[in-house]
Amino acid sequence: MNNSEIKKILQAYRPEIDQLEDEKIKKALEAAANNTEIKAFLDNELEFDSAISQKLKSIQPPADLRNKILSIVETTENDLSKPNLLSGKSVTTNNIVWWKQAMPLSIAACFMIILALGVVFINQTKINKQHDELNLLIQAVAENAKNSPKLEYKNNQLVELTRFLNDSNSPSPNKLPKSIEDLKSIGCVTMDIKGHPMSMICFKGDRLYHLYVTEQNKLPDLNNNKPTINNWGEITTAAWTINNQLYILSAEGDSNVYNDIL
Amino acid sequence: MTDINNKSHNLDFKDLVDEYYTPLFRFGYSLSKSEDAAGDLTQQTFYIWAKKGDTLRDASKVKSWLFTTLYREFLRIKRKEGTTTTFEPEIMELELPVVESNIVTVLDANDTVKCLQEVDEIYRVPLTLYYLNELAYKEIAAALDLPIGTVMSRLSRGKSQLKSIILEKERNKNEIKTSNL
């Protein structure tokens, strides 16, 4: 390092601030210790710096500045948009994009909550309505079964009955419990109950069983592991859904009527 | 002076204000040349801290963060006003003027700050931080997002300008005194 470079380094050196482990400063100070001209330069710089620092540090902030700053915390916590500066200007929301501002965010949050509650309410209403419709349908099926509908096509082979229903573009069972498949089939009929195209297959076991099948469409899901049992006086129904089809089995008797087949 | 570096991450806002609002105001005053603007800059800096300070994980960086934030706010306002200085004036490497420290001693604080405020902004910013004695020159470099070598050069040139301005003022004063005799 030449003297000019050394002086440049020493110009930026403050004994109480800048660290001596800095290699450049270390070397410059060593040079100053061995060179009277550089030493004089350093002494003069340090005196000058000290005098300027003292003058700068004698500048005092306005008496109320501290309290104004401390009120920022409350302002920040309470209302980001309140002006609180010496100049009276608001510094808070101008640079904050609208979706980050407290008020629009709150409104948006409230709107979302209302919307969510609305959706839940509408969904719940819809679900309730669908369940009501299903219950009415099951009840209508029970009524139909009680009147022993006339069979349209008679055959002891379930596969033949299914083929008939398919050919008639009527719902046919896709999946049946083995216990029902094992029952003796008698015949089938197609009909419309409460606007739902439906097929009925009549089985003979220890009593007559009427199995109604329809496409589930907008009807709600039912637990297909455990059929929904309803008693309608003389008639008891067992309903379940599987593969987008609704099955309603109807038989005379109480809920025990299905103990052996479901 | 409390050593902020040893404080826990859970910095108390009041302690932070007590520790730094004065040097920040001085820095803002030197930058803006206005007491009101310096107050606004200081408040805005702490306001930003109140909002975003908890994202600063390293407590040892708080001091630099505050000075950097104030400086950036100053630049932001200047940009808005369209008065940003983006060029570094050509300066010939002259022999440094020698200013006796007793000349500075007789200047009052306002005169000294006025002299400092006459230094080109590009040099005045690191020079003010240097004289506030709050940040090491490496921290000044980090705060201003400048290489250390650039900060050293600007300090050197800034000091040179400051000395020239002080000498010029002193000369003018003496001339006025002489003409009044």
Coordinates of N, CA and C in Angstrom, one line a residue, chain A residues 95-180:
Chain A
N95 N -49.5 2.8 0.7 CA -48.6 1.9 0.0 C -49.0 0.4 0.2
I96 N -50.2 0.2 0.9 CA -50.6 -1.1 1.1 C -51.7 -1.5 0.1
V97 N -51.5 -2.6 -0.6 CA -52.4 -3.0 -1.6 C -53.7 -3.3 -0.9
W98 N -54.8 -3.1 -1.7 CA -56.1 -3.1 -1.0 C -56.4 -4.4 -0.3
W99 N -56.0 -5.6 -0.8 CA -56.3 -6.8 -0.2 C -55.5 -7.1 1.1
K100 N -54.5 -6.2 1.3 CA -53.7 -6.4 2.6 C -54.2 -5.4 3.6
Q101 N -55.1 -4.5 3.2 CA -55.6 -3.5 4.2 C -56.7 -4.1 5.1
A102 N -56.7 -3.6 6.3 CA -57.5 -4.2 7.4 C -59.0 -4.2 7.0
M103 N -59.5 -3.1 6.6 CA -60.9 -2.9 6.4 C -61.4 -3.8 5.3
P104 N -60.8 -3.7 4.0 CA -61.3 -4.6 3.0 C -61.2 -6.1 3.3
L105 N -60.1 -6.3 4.1 CA -59.8 -7.7 4.5 C -61.0 -8.2 5.4
S106 N -61.3 -7.4 6.3 CA -62.4 -7.7 7.3 C -63.7 -7.9 6.5
I107 N -64.0 -7.0 5.6 CA -65.2 -7.1 4.8 C -65.2 -8.4 4.0
A108 N -64.1 -8.6 3.4 CA -63.9 -9.8 2.6 C -64.1 -11.1 3.4
A109 N -63.5 -11.0 4.6 CA -63.6 -12.2 5.6 C -65.1 -12.4 5.9
C110 N -65.8 -11.3 6.3 CA -67.2 -11.4 6.7 C -68.0 -11.9 5.5
F111 N -67.7 -11.4 4.3 CA -68.5 -11.8 3.1 C -68.3 -13.3 2.9
M112 N -67.0 -13.8 3.1 CA -66.7 -15.2 2.9 C -67.4 -16.1 3.9
I113 N -67.4 -15.6 5.2 CA -68.1 -16.3 6.2 C -69.6 -16.4 5.9
I114 N -70.2 -15.3 5.5 CA -71.6 -15.3 5.2 C -71.9 -16.2 4.0
L115 N -71.0 -16.1 3.0 CA -71.1 -17.0 1.8 C -71.0 -18.4 2.2
A116 N -70.0 -18.7 3.0 CA -69.8 -20.1 3.5 C -71.0 -20.6 4.2
L117 N -71.5 -19.8 5.2 CA -72.7 -20.2 5.9 C -73.9 -20.3 5.0
G118 N -74.0 -19.4 4.0 CA -75.0 -19.5 3.0 C -75.0 -20.8 2.2
V119 N -73.8 -21.1 1.8 CA -73.6 -22.4 1.0 C -73.9 -23.6 1.9
V120 N -73.5 -23.6 3.2 CA -73.8 -24.7 4.1 C -75.3 -24.8 4.3
F121 N -75.9 -23.6 4.5 CA -77.3 -23.6 4.7 C -78.1 -24.1 3.5
I122 N -77.7 -23.6 2.3 CA -78.3 -24.0 1.1 C -78.1 -25.5 0.8
N123 N -76.9 -26.0 1.1 CA -76.6 -27.4 0.9 C -77.4 -28.2 1.9
Q124 N -77.5 -27.7 3.1 CA -78.2 -28.5 4.2 C -79.7 -28.6 3.8
T125 N -80.2 -27.4 3.3 CA -81.6 -27.4 2.9 C -81.8 -28.3 1.7
K126 N -80.8 -28.3 0.8 CA -80.9 -29.2 -0.4 C -80.9 -30.7 0.1
I127 N -80.0 -31.0 1.0 CA -79.9 -32.3 1.5 C -81.1 -32.8 2.2
N128 N -81.7 -31.8 3.1 CA -82.9 -32.1 3.8 C -84.0 -32.4 2.8
K129 N -84.0 -31.6 1.7 CA -85.1 -31.7 0.7 C -85.0 -33.1 0.0
Q130 N -83.7 -33.4 -0.3 CA -83.5 -34.7 -1.0 C -83.9 -35.9 -0.1
H131 N -83.6 -35.8 1.2 CA -84.0 -36.9 2.1 C -85.5 -37.0 2.2
D132 N -86.1 -35.8 2.3 CA -87.6 -35.8 2.3 C -88.2 -36.5 1.1
E133 N -87.6 -36.1 -0.1 CA -88.0 -36.7 -1.3 C -87.8 -38.2 -1.3
L134 N -86.7 -38.7 -0.8 CA -86.4 -40.1 -0.7 C -87.4 -40.8 0.2
N135 N -87.6 -40.2 1.4 CA -88.6 -40.8 2.3 C -90.0 -40.9 1.7
L136 N -90.4 -39.9 1.0 CA -91.7 -40.0 0.3 C -91.7 -41.1 -0.7
L137 N -90.5 -41.2 -1.4 CA -90.5 -42.2 -2.5 C -90.6 -43.6 -1.8
I138 N -89.8 -43.8 -0.7 CA -89.9 -45.1 -0.1 C -91.3 -45.4 0.4
Q139 N -91.9 -44.4 1.0 CA -93.3 -44.5 1.4 C -94.2 -44.9 0.3
A140 N -94.0 -44.3 -0.9 CA -94.8 -44.6 -2.1 C -94.6 -46.0 -2.5
V141 N -93.3 -46.4 -2.5 CA -93.0 -47.8 -2.9 C -93.7 -48.8 -1.9
A142 N -93.7 -48.4 -0.6 CA -94.3 -49.3 0.3 C -95.8 -49.4 0.0
E143 N -96.4 -48.3 -0.3 CA -97.9 -48.3 -0.7 C -98.1 -49.2 -2.0
N144 N -97.1 -49.0 -2.9 CA -97.3 -49.8 -4.2 C -97.2 -51.3 -3.9
A145 N -96.2 -51.6 -3.0 CA -96.0 -53.1 -2.7 C -97.2 -53.6 -2.0
K146 N -97.8 -52.9 -1.1 CA -99.0 -53.3 -0.4 C -100.1 -53.7 -1.3
N147 N -100.2 -53.0 -2.4 CA -101.3 -53.2 -3.4 C -100.9 -54.4 -4.4
S148 N -99.9 -55.1 -4.1 CA -99.4 -56.2 -5.0 C -99.6 -55.9 -6.5
P149 N -98.6 -55.2 -7.0 CA -98.8 -54.8 -8.4 C -98.7 -56.0 -9.4
K150 N -99.4 -55.9 -10.5 CA -99.5 -57.0 -11.4 C -98.1 -57.1 -12.1
L151 N -97.6 -58.3 -12.3 CA -96.4 -58.6 -12.9 C -96.5 -58.5 -14.4
E152 N -95.6 -57.9 -15.0 CA -95.6 -57.6 -16.5 C -95.0 -58.8 -17.2
Y153 N -93.9 -59.4 -16.6 CA -93.2 -60.5 -17.2 C -92.8 -61.5 -16.2
K154 N -93.1 -62.7 -16.4 CA -92.9 -63.7 -15.4 C -91.8 -64.7 -15.9
N155 N -90.9 -65.0 -15.0 CA -89.8 -65.9 -15.3 C -89.1 -66.3 -14.0
N156 N -88.7 -67.5 -13.9 CA -88.0 -67.9 -12.6 C -86.5 -67.6 -12.6
Q157 N -86.0 -67.2 -13.8 CA -84.6 -67.0 -13.9 C -84.3 -65.4 -13.8
L158 N -83.6 -65.1 -12.8 CA -83.3 -63.7 -12.6 C -82.6 -63.1 -13.8
V159 N -81.7 -63.8 -14.4 CA -81.0 -63.3 -15.6 C -82.0 -62.9 -16.7
E160 N -83.1 -63.7 -16.9 CA -84.1 -63.4 -17.9 C -84.9 -62.2 -17.5
L161 N -85.2 -62.0 -16.3 CA -85.9 -60.8 -15.9 C -85.1 -59.6 -16.1
T162 N -83.8 -59.7 -15.8 CA -82.9 -58.6 -16.0 C -82.8 -58.2 -17.5
R163 N -82.7 -59.2 -18.3 CA -82.7 -59.0 -19.8 C -83.9 -58.3 -20.2
F164 N -85.1 -58.7 -19.7 CA -86.3 -58.1 -20.1 C -86.3 -56.6 -19.7
L165 N -85.9 -56.3 -18.5 CA -85.8 -54.9 -18.0 C -84.9 -54.1 -18.9
N166 N -83.7 -54.7 -19.2 CA -82.8 -53.9 -20.1 C -83.4 -53.6 -21.4
D167 N -84.1 -54.7 -22.0 CA -84.7 -54.5 -23.3 C -85.8 -53.4 -23.2
S168 N -86.4 -53.3 -22.1 CA -87.5 -52.3 -21.9 C -86.9 -50.9 -21.5
N169 N -85.6 -50.8 -21.5 CA -85.0 -49.5 -21.1 C -85.4 -49.1 -19.7
S170 N -85.6 -50.1 -18.9 CA -86.0 -49.9 -17.5 C -84.8 -50.2 -16.6
P171 N -84.8 -49.6 -15.4 CA -83.6 -49.9 -14.5 C -83.6 -51.4 -14.2
S172 N -82.4 -51.9 -14.2 CA -82.2 -53.3 -13.8 C -81.1 -53.4 -12.8
P173 N -81.2 -54.3 -11.8 CA -80.2 -54.4 -10.8 C -78.8 -54.7 -11.3
N174 N -77.9 -53.9 -10.9 CA -76.5 -54.2 -11.2 C -75.8 -55.1 -10.2
K175 N -76.2 -54.9 -9.0 CA -75.5 -55.6 -7.9 C -76.5 -56.0 -6.8
L176 N -76.6 -57.3 -6.6 CA -77.5 -57.7 -5.5 C -76.8 -58.5 -4.4
P177 N -77.3 -58.4 -3.2 CA -76.8 -59.3 -2.2 C -77.1 -60.8 -2.6
K178 N -76.1 -61.7 -2.3 CA -76.2 -63.1 -2.7 C -77.5 -63.7 -2.1
S179 N -77.8 -63.2 -0.9 CA -79.0 -63.8 -0.2 C -80.3 -63.5 -1.0
I180 N -80.3 -62.4 -1.7 CA -81.5 -62.1 -2.6 C -81.4 -62.8 -3.9

